[in-house]
Amino acid sequence: TVPDISLNAIANLGIVGGAQEENAAATITQMRMPVAVYIAGNKVPEERRIGHLGAIVRDGLGGIARKRAALKPSGALLVDRLGDLPEILERALSQQPRGPRRRG
């Protein structure tokens, strides 16, 4: 379950490898606020370990394309460049009513 807290928006910073972003898609679907997702590592070749956890993309699993495909139906704002994240969230927030929204 998602805790009942007040937020205006969420920025999710991910990396290739693993399935965390795919798993988050179901939770993002339940959010009543903008959720922007940036996934680092789009130039990392398959089978190469990266990051402090040794993330690896193998047979497309954990790859950006697969993560983006899982996130798209959730309504997440998919960010291509990290530097664009603030502008994307600002634009999304300007299109919503003022004040934090409560989940529930």
mmCIF file of C-alpha atoms in Angstrom:
data_model
loop_
_atom_site.group_PDB
_atom_site.id
_atom_site.type_symbol
_atom_site.label_atom_id
_atom_site.label_comp_id
_atom_site.label_asym_id
_atom_site.label_seq_id
_atom_site.Cartn_x
_atom_site.Cartn_y
_atom_site.Cartn_z
ATOM 1 C CA THR A 1 0.000 0.000 0.000
ATOM 2 C CA VAL A 2 0.969 3.593 -0.570
ATOM 3 C CA PRO A 3 1.229 5.687 2.614
ATOM 4 C CA ASP A 4 -1.225 8.575 2.938
ATOM 5 C CA ILE A 5 1.036 11.622 2.616
ATOM 6 C CA SER A 6 0.709 14.958 0.880
ATOM 7 C CA LEU A 7 2.936 15.536 -2.136
ATOM 8 C CA ASN A 8 2.766 17.682 -5.217
ATOM 9 C CA ALA A 9 4.792 15.447 -7.544
ATOM 10 C CA ILE A 10 7.274 12.590 -7.629
ATOM 11 C CA ALA A 11 10.561 12.342 -9.532
ATOM 12 C CA ASN A 12 11.779 8.757 -9.951
ATOM 13 C CA LEU A 13 15.403 8.369 -11.010
ATOM 14 C CA GLY A 14 16.230 4.877 -12.201
ATOM 15 C CA ILE A 15 18.965 3.016 -14.003
ATOM 16 C CA VAL A 16 19.104 0.162 -16.501
ATOM 17 C CA GLY A 17 19.129 -3.318 -15.017
ATOM 18 C CA GLY A 18 16.718 -4.806 -12.549
ATOM 19 C CA ALA A 19 12.939 -4.581 -12.623
ATOM 20 C CA GLN A 20 12.237 -1.828 -10.099
ATOM 21 C CA GLU A 21 10.727 0.577 -12.623
ATOM 22 C CA GLU A 22 8.503 -2.106 -14.146
ATOM 23 C CA ASN A 23 7.338 -3.056 -10.659
ATOM 24 C CA ALA A 24 6.638 0.594 -9.810
ATOM 25 C CA ALA A 25 4.235 0.967 -12.748
ATOM 26 C CA ALA A 26 1.285 -0.481 -10.798
ATOM 27 C CA THR A 27 1.867 1.958 -7.941
ATOM 28 C CA ILE A 28 2.300 4.909 -10.319
ATOM 29 C CA THR A 29 -1.082 4.053 -11.856
ATOM 30 C CA GLN A 30 -2.654 4.724 -8.447
ATOM 31 C CA MET A 31 -0.981 8.126 -8.011
ATOM 32 C CA ARG A 32 -3.093 11.247 -8.310
ATOM 33 C CA MET A 33 -0.117 13.498 -8.968
ATOM 34 C CA PRO A 34 2.511 13.825 -11.678
ATOM 35 C CA VAL A 35 5.205 11.137 -11.580
ATOM 36 C CA ALA A 36 8.215 11.805 -13.804
ATOM 37 C CA VAL A 37 10.626 8.940 -14.487
ATOM 38 C CA TYR A 38 14.166 9.222 -15.828
ATOM 39 C CA ILE A 39 16.150 6.034 -16.508
ATOM 40 C CA ALA A 40 19.904 6.463 -16.842
ATOM 41 C CA GLY A 41 22.090 4.252 -18.991
ATOM 42 C CA ASN A 42 20.478 4.357 -22.405
ATOM 43 C CA LYS A 43 23.863 3.939 -24.107
ATOM 44 C CA VAL A 44 24.986 0.962 -22.020
ATOM 45 C CA PRO A 45 25.395 -2.132 -24.200
ATOM 46 C CA GLU A 46 23.741 -5.397 -23.164
ATOM 47 C CA GLU A 47 25.781 -7.785 -21.027
ATOM 48 C CA ARG A 48 27.839 -4.964 -19.505
ATOM 49 C CA ARG A 49 27.699 -4.439 -15.748
ATOM 50 C CA ILE A 50 27.268 -0.870 -14.590
ATOM 51 C CA GLY A 51 26.716 1.064 -11.398
ATOM 52 C CA HIS A 52 27.554 0.265 -7.817
ATOM 53 C CA LEU A 53 25.119 -2.675 -7.781
ATOM 54 C CA GLY A 54 26.471 -4.214 -10.971
ATOM 55 C CA ALA A 55 23.198 -3.774 -12.861
ATOM 56 C CA ILE A 56 23.124 -5.677 -16.114
ATOM 57 C CA VAL A 57 20.812 -5.789 -19.126
ATOM 58 C CA ARG A 58 20.459 -9.264 -20.597
ATOM 59 C CA ASP A 59 18.100 -10.299 -23.410
ATOM 60 C CA GLY A 60 16.293 -6.945 -23.049
ATOM 61 C CA LEU A 61 15.430 -7.590 -19.402
ATOM 62 C CA GLY A 62 16.123 -4.436 -17.432
ATOM 63 C CA GLY A 63 16.640 -2.412 -20.604
ATOM 64 C CA ILE A 64 15.284 1.065 -21.104
ATOM 65 C CA ALA A 65 12.878 0.051 -23.883
ATOM 66 C CA ARG A 66 11.268 -2.588 -21.684
ATOM 67 C CA LYS A 67 11.090 -0.241 -18.680
ATOM 68 C CA ARG A 68 9.530 2.559 -20.760
ATOM 69 C CA ALA A 69 6.994 0.134 -22.269
ATOM 70 C CA ALA A 70 5.932 -0.969 -18.777
ATOM 71 C CA LEU A 71 5.726 2.613 -17.479
ATOM 72 C CA LYS A 72 3.875 4.219 -20.388
ATOM 73 C CA PRO A 73 0.403 2.821 -19.542
ATOM 74 C CA SER A 74 0.855 3.941 -15.917
ATOM 75 C CA GLY A 75 0.640 7.592 -16.905
ATOM 76 C CA ALA A 76 4.214 8.316 -15.814
ATOM 77 C CA LEU A 77 5.898 11.253 -17.519
ATOM 78 C CA LEU A 78 8.841 9.606 -19.284
ATOM 79 C CA VAL A 79 11.882 11.887 -19.299
ATOM 80 C CA ASP A 80 14.521 11.397 -21.997
ATOM 81 C CA ARG A 81 17.140 13.799 -20.597
ATOM 82 C CA LEU A 82 17.723 14.345 -16.892
ATOM 83 C CA GLY A 83 18.084 18.089 -17.464
ATOM 84 C CA ASP A 84 14.488 18.186 -18.760
ATOM 85 C CA LEU A 85 12.997 16.717 -15.586
ATOM 86 C CA PRO A 86 12.371 20.015 -13.712
ATOM 87 C CA GLU A 87 10.645 21.605 -16.716
ATOM 88 C CA ILE A 88 8.464 18.535 -17.312
ATOM 89 C CA LEU A 89 7.337 18.451 -13.682
ATOM 90 C CA GLU A 90 6.792 22.218 -13.599
ATOM 91 C CA ARG A 91 4.602 22.005 -16.715
ATOM 92 C CA ALA A 92 2.596 19.107 -15.257
ATOM 93 C CA LEU A 93 2.118 20.919 -11.944
ATOM 94 C CA SER A 94 0.949 24.094 -13.672
ATOM 95 C CA GLN A 95 -1.863 22.093 -15.275
ATOM 96 C CA GLN A 96 -3.170 20.827 -11.924
ATOM 97 C CA PRO A 97 -5.227 22.534 -9.218
ATOM 98 C CA ARG A 98 -3.185 24.397 -6.579
ATOM 99 C CA GLY A 99 -2.095 22.656 -3.394
ATOM 100 C CA PRO A 100 -1.000 19.105 -2.659
ATOM 101 C CA ARG A 101 -3.301 16.266 -3.560
ATOM 102 C CA ARG A 102 -3.973 13.517 -1.090
ATOM 103 C CA ARG A 103 -3.882 9.905 -2.141
ATOM 104 C CA GLY A 104 -6.714 7.714 -1.171
#
